[in-house]
Short mmCIF file of C-alpha atoms and ligand atoms in Angstrom, two decimals:
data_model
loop_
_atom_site.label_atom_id
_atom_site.label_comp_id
_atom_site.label_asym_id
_atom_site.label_seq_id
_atom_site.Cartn_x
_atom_site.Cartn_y
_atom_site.Cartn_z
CA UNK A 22 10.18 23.52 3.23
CA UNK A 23 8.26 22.33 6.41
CA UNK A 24 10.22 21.99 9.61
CA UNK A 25 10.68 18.60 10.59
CA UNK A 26 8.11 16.97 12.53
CA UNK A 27 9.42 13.09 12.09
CA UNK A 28 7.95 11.14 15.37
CA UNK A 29 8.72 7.45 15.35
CA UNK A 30 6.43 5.52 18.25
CA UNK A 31 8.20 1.74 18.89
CA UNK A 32 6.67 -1.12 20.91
CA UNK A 33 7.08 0.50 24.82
CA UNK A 34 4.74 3.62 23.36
CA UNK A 35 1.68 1.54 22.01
CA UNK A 36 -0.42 -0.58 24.75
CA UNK A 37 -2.67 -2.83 23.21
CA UNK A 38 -4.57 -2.25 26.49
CA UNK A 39 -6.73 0.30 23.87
CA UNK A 40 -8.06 -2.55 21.94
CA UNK A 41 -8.35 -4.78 24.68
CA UNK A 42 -12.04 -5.21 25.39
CA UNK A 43 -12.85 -4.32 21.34
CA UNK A 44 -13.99 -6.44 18.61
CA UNK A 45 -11.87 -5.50 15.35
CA UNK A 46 -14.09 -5.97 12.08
CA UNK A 47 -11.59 -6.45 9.09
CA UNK A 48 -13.97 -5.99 5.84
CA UNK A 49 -11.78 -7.48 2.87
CA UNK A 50 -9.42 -10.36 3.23
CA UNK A 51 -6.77 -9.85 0.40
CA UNK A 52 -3.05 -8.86 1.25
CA UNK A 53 -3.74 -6.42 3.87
CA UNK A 54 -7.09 -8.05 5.48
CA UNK A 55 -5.49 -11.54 5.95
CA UNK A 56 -2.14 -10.59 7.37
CA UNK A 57 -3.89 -7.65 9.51
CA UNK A 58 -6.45 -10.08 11.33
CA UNK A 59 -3.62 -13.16 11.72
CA UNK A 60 -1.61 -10.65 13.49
CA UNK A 61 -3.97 -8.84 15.28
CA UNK A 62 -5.77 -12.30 16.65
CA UNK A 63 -2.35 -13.66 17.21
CA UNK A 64 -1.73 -10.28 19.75
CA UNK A 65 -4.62 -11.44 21.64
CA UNK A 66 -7.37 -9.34 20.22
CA UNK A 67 -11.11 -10.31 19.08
CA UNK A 68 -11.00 -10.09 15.41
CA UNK A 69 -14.01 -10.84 13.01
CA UNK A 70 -14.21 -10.47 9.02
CA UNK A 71 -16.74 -8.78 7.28
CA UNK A 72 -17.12 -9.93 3.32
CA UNK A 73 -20.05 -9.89 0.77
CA UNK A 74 -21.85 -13.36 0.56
CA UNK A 75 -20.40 -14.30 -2.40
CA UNK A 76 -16.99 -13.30 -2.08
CA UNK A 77 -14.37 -15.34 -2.85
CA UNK A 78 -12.21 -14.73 0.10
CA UNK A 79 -14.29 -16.20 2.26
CA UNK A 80 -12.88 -19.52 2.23
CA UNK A 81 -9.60 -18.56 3.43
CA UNK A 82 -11.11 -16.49 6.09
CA UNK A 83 -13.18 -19.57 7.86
CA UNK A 84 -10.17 -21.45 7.15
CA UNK A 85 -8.31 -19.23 9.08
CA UNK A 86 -10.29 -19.65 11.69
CA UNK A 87 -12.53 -16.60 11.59
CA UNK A 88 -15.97 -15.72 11.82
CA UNK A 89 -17.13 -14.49 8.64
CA UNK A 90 -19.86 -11.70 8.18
CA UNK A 91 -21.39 -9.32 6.28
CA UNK A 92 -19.58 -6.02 5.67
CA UNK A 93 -23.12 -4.38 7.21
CA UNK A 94 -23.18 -6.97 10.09
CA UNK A 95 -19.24 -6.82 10.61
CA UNK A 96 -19.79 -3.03 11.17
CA UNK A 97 -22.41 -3.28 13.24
CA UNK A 98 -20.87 -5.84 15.35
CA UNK A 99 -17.52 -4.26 15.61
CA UNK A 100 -16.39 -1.31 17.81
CA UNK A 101 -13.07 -1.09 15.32
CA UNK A 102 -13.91 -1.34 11.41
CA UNK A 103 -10.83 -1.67 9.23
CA UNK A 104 -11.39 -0.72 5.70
CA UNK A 105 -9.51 -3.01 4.12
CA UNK A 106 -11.00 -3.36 1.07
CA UNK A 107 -9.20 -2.44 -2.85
CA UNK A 108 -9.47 1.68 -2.32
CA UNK A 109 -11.12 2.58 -5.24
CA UNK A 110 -14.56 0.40 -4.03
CA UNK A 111 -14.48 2.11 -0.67
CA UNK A 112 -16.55 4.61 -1.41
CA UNK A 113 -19.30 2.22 -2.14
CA UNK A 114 -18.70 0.00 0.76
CA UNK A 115 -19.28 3.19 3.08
CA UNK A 116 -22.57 3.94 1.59
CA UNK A 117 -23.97 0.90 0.95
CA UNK A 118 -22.66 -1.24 4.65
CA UNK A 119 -20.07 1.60 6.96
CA UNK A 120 -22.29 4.29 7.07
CA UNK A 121 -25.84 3.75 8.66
CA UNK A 122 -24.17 1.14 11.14
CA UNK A 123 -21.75 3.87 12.68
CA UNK A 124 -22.91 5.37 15.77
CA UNK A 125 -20.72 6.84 18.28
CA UNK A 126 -17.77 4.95 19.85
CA UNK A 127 -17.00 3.42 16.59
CA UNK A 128 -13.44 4.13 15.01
CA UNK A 129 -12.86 3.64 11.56
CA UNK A 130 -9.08 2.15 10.52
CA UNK A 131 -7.71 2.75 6.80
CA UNK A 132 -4.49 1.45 5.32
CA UNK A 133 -4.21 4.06 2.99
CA UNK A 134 -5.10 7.52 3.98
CA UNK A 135 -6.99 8.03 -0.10
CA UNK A 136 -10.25 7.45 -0.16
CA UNK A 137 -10.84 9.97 3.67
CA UNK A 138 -8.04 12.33 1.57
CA UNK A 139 -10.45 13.25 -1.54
CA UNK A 140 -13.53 12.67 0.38
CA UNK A 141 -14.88 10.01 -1.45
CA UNK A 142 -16.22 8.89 2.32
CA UNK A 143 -16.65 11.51 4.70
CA UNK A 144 -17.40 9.84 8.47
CA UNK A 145 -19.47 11.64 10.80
CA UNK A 146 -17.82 13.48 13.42
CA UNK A 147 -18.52 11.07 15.60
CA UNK A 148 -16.24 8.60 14.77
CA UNK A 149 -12.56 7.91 15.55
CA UNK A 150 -10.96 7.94 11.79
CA UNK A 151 -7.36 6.32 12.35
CA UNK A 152 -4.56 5.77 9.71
CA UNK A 153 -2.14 3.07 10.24
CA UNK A 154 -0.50 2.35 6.42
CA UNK A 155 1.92 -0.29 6.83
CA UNK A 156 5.32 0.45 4.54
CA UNK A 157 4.50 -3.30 2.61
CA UNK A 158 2.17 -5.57 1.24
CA UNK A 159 0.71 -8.14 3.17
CA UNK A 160 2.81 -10.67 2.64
CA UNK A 161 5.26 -8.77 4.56
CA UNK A 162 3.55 -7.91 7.20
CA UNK A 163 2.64 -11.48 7.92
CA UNK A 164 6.03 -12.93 7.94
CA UNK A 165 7.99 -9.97 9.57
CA UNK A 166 5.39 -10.79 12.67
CA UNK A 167 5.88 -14.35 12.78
CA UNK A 168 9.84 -13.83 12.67
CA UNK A 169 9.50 -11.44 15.65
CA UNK A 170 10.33 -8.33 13.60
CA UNK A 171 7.50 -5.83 11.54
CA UNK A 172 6.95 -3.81 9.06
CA UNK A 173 7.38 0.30 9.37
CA UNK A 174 3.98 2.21 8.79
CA UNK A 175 2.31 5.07 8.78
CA UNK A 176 0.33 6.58 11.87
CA UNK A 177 -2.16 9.77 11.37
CA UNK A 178 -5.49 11.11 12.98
CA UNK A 179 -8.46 12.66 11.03
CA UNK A 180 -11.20 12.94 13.70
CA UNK A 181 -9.85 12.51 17.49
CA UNK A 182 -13.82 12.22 18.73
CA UNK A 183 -13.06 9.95 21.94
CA UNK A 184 -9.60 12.06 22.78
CA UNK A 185 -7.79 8.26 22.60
CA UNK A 186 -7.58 8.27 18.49
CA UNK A 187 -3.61 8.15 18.94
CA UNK A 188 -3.69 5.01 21.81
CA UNK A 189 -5.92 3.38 19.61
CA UNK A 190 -3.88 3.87 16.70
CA UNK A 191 -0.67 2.67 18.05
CA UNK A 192 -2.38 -0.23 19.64
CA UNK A 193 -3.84 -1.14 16.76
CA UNK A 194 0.29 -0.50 14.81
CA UNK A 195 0.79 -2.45 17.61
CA UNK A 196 -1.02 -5.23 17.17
CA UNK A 197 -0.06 -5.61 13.37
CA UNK A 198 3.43 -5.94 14.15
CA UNK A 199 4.15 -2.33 13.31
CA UNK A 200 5.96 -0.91 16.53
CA UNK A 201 8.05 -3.24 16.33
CA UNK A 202 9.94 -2.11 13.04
CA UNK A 203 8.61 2.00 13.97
CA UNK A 204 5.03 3.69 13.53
CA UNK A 205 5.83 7.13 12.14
CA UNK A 206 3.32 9.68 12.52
CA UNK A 207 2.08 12.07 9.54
CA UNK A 208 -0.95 13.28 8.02
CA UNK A 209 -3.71 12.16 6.39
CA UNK A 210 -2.88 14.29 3.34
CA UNK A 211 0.80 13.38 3.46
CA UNK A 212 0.38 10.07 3.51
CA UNK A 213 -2.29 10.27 0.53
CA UNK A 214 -0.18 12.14 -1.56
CA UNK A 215 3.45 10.94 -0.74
CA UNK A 216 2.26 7.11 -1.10
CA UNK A 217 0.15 8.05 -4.46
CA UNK A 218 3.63 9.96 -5.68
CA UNK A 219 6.08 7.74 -4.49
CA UNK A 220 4.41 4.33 -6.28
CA UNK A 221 3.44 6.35 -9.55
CA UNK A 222 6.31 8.16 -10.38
CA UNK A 223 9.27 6.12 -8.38
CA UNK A 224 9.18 3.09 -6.82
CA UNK A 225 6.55 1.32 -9.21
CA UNK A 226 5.39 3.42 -12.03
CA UNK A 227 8.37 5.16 -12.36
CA UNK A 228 11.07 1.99 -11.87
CA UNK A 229 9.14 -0.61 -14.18
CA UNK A 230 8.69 2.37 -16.97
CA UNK A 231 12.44 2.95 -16.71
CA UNK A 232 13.74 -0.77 -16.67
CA UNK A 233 11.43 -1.74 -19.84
CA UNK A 234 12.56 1.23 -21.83
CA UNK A 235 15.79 0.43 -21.15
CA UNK A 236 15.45 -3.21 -21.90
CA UNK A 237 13.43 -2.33 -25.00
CA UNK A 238 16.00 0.38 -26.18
CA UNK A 239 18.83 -2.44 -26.06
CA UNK A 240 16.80 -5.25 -27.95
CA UNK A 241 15.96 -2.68 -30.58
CA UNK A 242 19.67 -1.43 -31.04
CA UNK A 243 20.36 -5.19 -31.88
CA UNK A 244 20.96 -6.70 -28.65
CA UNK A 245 19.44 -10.06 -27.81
CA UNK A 246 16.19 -10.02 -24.78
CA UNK A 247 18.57 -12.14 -22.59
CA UNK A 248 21.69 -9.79 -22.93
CA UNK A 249 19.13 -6.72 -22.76
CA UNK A 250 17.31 -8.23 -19.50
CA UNK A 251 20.76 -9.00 -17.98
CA UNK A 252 22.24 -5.49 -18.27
CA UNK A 253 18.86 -3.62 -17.57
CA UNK A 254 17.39 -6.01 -15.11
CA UNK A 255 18.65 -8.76 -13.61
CA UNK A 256 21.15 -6.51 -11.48
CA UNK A 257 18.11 -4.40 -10.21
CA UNK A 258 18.18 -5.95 -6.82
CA UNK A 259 22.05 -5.71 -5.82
CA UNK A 260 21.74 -1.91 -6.64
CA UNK A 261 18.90 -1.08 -4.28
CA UNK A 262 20.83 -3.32 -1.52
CA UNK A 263 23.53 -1.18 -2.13
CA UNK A 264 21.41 1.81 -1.79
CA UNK A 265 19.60 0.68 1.41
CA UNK A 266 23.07 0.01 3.33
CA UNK A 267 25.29 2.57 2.35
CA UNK A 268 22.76 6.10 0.64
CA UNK A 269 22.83 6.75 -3.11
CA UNK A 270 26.47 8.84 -1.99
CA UNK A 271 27.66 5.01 -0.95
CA UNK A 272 26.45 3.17 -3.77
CA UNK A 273 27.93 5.42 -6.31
CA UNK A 274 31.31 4.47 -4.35
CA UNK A 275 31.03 0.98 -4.99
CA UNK A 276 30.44 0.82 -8.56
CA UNK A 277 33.20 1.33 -10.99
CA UNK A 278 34.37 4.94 -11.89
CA UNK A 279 33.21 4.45 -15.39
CA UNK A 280 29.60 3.44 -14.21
CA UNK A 281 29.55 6.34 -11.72
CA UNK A 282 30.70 9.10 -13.70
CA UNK A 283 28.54 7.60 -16.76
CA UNK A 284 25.52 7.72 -14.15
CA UNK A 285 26.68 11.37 -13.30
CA UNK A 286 26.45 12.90 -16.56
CA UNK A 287 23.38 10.60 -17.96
CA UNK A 288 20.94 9.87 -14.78
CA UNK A 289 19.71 13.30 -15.56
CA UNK A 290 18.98 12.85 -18.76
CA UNK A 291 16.70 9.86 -18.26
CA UNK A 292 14.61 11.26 -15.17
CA UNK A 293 12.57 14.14 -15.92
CA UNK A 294 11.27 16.78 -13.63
CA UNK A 295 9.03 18.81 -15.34
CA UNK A 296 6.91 15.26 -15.61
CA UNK A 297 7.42 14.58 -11.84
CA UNK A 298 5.75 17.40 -11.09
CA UNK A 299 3.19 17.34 -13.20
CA UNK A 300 2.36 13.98 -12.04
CA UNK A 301 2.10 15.61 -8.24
CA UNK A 302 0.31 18.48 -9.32
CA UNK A 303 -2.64 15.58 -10.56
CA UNK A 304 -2.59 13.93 -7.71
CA UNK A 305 -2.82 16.97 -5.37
CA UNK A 306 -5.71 18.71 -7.40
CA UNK A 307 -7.51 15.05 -7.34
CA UNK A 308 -7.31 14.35 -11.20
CA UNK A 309 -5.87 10.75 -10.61
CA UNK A 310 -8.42 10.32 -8.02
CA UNK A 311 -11.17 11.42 -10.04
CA UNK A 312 -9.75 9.17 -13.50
CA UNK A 313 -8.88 6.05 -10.99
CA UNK A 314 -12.29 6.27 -9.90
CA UNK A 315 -13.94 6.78 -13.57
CA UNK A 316 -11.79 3.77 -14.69
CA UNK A 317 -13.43 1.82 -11.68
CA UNK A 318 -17.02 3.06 -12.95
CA UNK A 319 -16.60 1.68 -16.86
CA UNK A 320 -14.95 -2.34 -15.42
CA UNK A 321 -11.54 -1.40 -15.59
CA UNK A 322 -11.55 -1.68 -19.52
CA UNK A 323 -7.83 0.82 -19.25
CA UNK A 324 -6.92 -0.73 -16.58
CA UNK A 325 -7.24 -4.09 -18.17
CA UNK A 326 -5.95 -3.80 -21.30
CA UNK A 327 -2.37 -2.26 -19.67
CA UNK A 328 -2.48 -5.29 -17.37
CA UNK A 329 -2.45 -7.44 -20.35
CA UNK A 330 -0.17 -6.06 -22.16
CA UNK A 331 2.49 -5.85 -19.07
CA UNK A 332 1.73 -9.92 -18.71
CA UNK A 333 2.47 -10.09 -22.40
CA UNK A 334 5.43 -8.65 -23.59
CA UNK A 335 8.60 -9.47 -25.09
CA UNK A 336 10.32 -8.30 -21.35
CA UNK A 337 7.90 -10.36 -18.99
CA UNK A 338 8.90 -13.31 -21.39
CA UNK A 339 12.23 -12.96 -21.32
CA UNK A 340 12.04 -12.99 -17.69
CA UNK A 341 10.38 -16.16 -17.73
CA UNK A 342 12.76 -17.69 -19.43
CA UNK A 343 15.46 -16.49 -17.59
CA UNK A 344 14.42 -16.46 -14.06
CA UNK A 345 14.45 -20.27 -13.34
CA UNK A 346 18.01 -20.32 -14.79
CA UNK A 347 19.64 -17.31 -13.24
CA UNK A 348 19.67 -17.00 -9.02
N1 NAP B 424 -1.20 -4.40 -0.77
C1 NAP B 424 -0.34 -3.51 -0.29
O1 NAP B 424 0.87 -3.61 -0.55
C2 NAP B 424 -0.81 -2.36 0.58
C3 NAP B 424 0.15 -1.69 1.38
C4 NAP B 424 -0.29 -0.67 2.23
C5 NAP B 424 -1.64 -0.31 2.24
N2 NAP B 424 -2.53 -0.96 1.41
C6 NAP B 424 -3.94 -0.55 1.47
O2 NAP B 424 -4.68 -1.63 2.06
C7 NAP B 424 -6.03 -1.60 1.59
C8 NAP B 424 -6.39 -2.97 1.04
O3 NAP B 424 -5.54 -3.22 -0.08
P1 NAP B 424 -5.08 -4.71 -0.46
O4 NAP B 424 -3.90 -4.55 -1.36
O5 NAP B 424 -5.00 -5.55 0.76
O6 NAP B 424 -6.33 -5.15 -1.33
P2 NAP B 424 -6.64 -6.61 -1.98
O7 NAP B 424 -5.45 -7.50 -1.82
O8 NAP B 424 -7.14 -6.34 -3.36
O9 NAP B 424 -7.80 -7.19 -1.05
C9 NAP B 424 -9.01 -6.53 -0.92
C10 NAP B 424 -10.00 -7.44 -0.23
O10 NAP B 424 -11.25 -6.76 -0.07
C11 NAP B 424 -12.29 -7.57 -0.61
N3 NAP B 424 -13.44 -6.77 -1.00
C12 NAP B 424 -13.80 -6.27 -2.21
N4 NAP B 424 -14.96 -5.60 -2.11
C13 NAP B 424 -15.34 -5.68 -0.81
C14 NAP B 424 -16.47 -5.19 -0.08
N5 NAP B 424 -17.44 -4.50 -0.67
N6 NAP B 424 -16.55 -5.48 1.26
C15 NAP B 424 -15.58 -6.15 1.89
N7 NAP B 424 -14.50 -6.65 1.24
C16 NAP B 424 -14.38 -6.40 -0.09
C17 NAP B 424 -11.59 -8.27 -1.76
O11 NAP B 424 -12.33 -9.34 -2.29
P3 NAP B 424 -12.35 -9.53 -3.93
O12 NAP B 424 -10.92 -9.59 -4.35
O13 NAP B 424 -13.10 -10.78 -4.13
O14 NAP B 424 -13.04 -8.32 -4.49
C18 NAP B 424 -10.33 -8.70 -1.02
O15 NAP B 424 -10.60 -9.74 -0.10
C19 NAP B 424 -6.07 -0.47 0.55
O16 NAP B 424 -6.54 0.70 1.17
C20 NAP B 424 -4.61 -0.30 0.14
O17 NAP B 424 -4.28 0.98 -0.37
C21 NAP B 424 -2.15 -1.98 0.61
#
């Protein structure tokens, strides 16, 4: 095990002073690209979009107030480019608008340390190439910075050309809100593996796998959808409260006996390490990467077709039904 290096920067350690006489190109406006360039133009910065010409995000872009370019004139314009576009069409945005319009001076921000991790883009030397990762979707960090608060994130350093790739990065956490809640440094290849990990096998993959095989396993033994969603479900959200205040340790102490010691001797069963690891071992070697990016090659067809069949099934429309009714 590696020793622990956890460094947590807050507000008094980031001065936007670093960004201060920059012009911050966001290229993508989705969930990260909108709430990034509110709150960065809200901390006083010069923010400008870039977005292809017939994108459909442009709308709420001007609406917002922004000047709308290109990605190529965005990059040229800016001395900050923030790739905030989906991660799996980075790669082409780089060689197609990012990389001839680079030239030294420029710094390069991603969200999401995967695309610089298996060197689908590789910036020249050059070029600042910043990771600030924020610990939520957009969403979150937009309304976190208008209530005062923010959003934890992720801080790392791949190239450190102009010897200021840390100010700029914590101005930049800054600016989004982030020092507020904590900017947590780490590595490019920690952050691209943990985050890949964490959403695939846990907190996404992992947690909507094990809810609708338990809610399927239920309906199938003879219990109704409602009582299946209800036991397997519904309660989802009280348990991870519990685990966020008081540890696992704390939540297990606030059950009943008979669900603790049942969750003892039967947790085990369910979770599966030999698969966990497996599932690392793909991601570290760069199999995901390389099927992710395959997937993105042939229009998504897998991708599709799972996305279709998660909007469609007997648990999604049980939760329909239910939702409404139950608070
Ligand atoms: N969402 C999260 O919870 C979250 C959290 C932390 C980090 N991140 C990271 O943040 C980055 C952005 O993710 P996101 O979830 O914000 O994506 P998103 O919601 O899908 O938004 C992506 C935006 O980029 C636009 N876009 C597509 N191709 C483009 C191009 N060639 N040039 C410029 N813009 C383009 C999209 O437009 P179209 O939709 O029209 O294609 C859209 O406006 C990723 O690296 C992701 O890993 C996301």
């Amino acid at each position: 095990m590696r020793k622990n290096s956890f460094k947590l920067y807050k507000d008094k350690d980031a001065s936007l002073e670093y960004l201060n006489d920059k012009t911050i190109s966001i290229l993508g406006y989705g969930s990260q690209g909108r709430a990034q360039a509110l709150n960065l133009r809200d901390s006083g910065l010069e923010v400008i979009i870039g977005l292809p010409r017939n994108n459909k995000d442009r709308k709420a872009a001007l609406k917002d107030g922004f000047i709308v370019y290109t990605p190529e004139k965005a990059v040229k314009i800016g001395d900050i480019i923030s790739v905030l576009a989906p991660d799996h069409k980075h790669q082409e945005l780089y060689e197609k608008s990012i990389h001839n319009n680079l030239i030294p001076g420029k710094s390069l921000v991603f969200a999401h340390a995967y695309s610089i991790h298996f060197k689908l883009i590789k910036p020249p030397e050059y070029t600042d190439v910043i990771l600030v990762a924020p610990h939520g979707p957009g969403e979150m960090v937009r309304k976190l910075f208008l209530e005062g608060k923010g959003v934890t994130s992720f801080i790392a350093m791949e190239h450190d050309y102009s010897g200021k790739a840390l100010d700029k990065a914590l101005a930049y956490a800054r600016g989004i809100g982030s020092t507020k809640a904590g900017a947590i440094s780490t590595t490019f290849k920690d952050e691209a593996i943990g985050d890949l990990f964490g959403e695939q096998a846990v907190l996404c993959g992992g947690l909507s796998e094990l809810l609708s095989t338990g809610f399927k396993t239920l309906v199938k033994s003879g219990l109704s959808p409602e009582n299946a969603y209800l036991e397997c479900v519904h309660q989802i959200d009280l348990i991870v409260e519990l685990i966020k205040k008081f540890g696992i340790a704390g939540m297990f102490d606030k059950i009943s006996q008979t669900a603790e010691f049942g969750s003892y001797i039967s947790g085990k069963k369910v979770i599966n390490e030999k698969m966990m690891k497996n599932i690392l071992s793909k991601i570290k070697n760069g199999d995901f990467a390389k099927t992710w990016m395959r997937e993105s090659k042939i229009g998504m067809r897998n991708y599709k077709k799972i996305k279709r069949y998660w909007k469609n099934n007997l648990l999604q429309k049980t939760w329909e039904r239910l939702h409404k009714i139950l608070t």
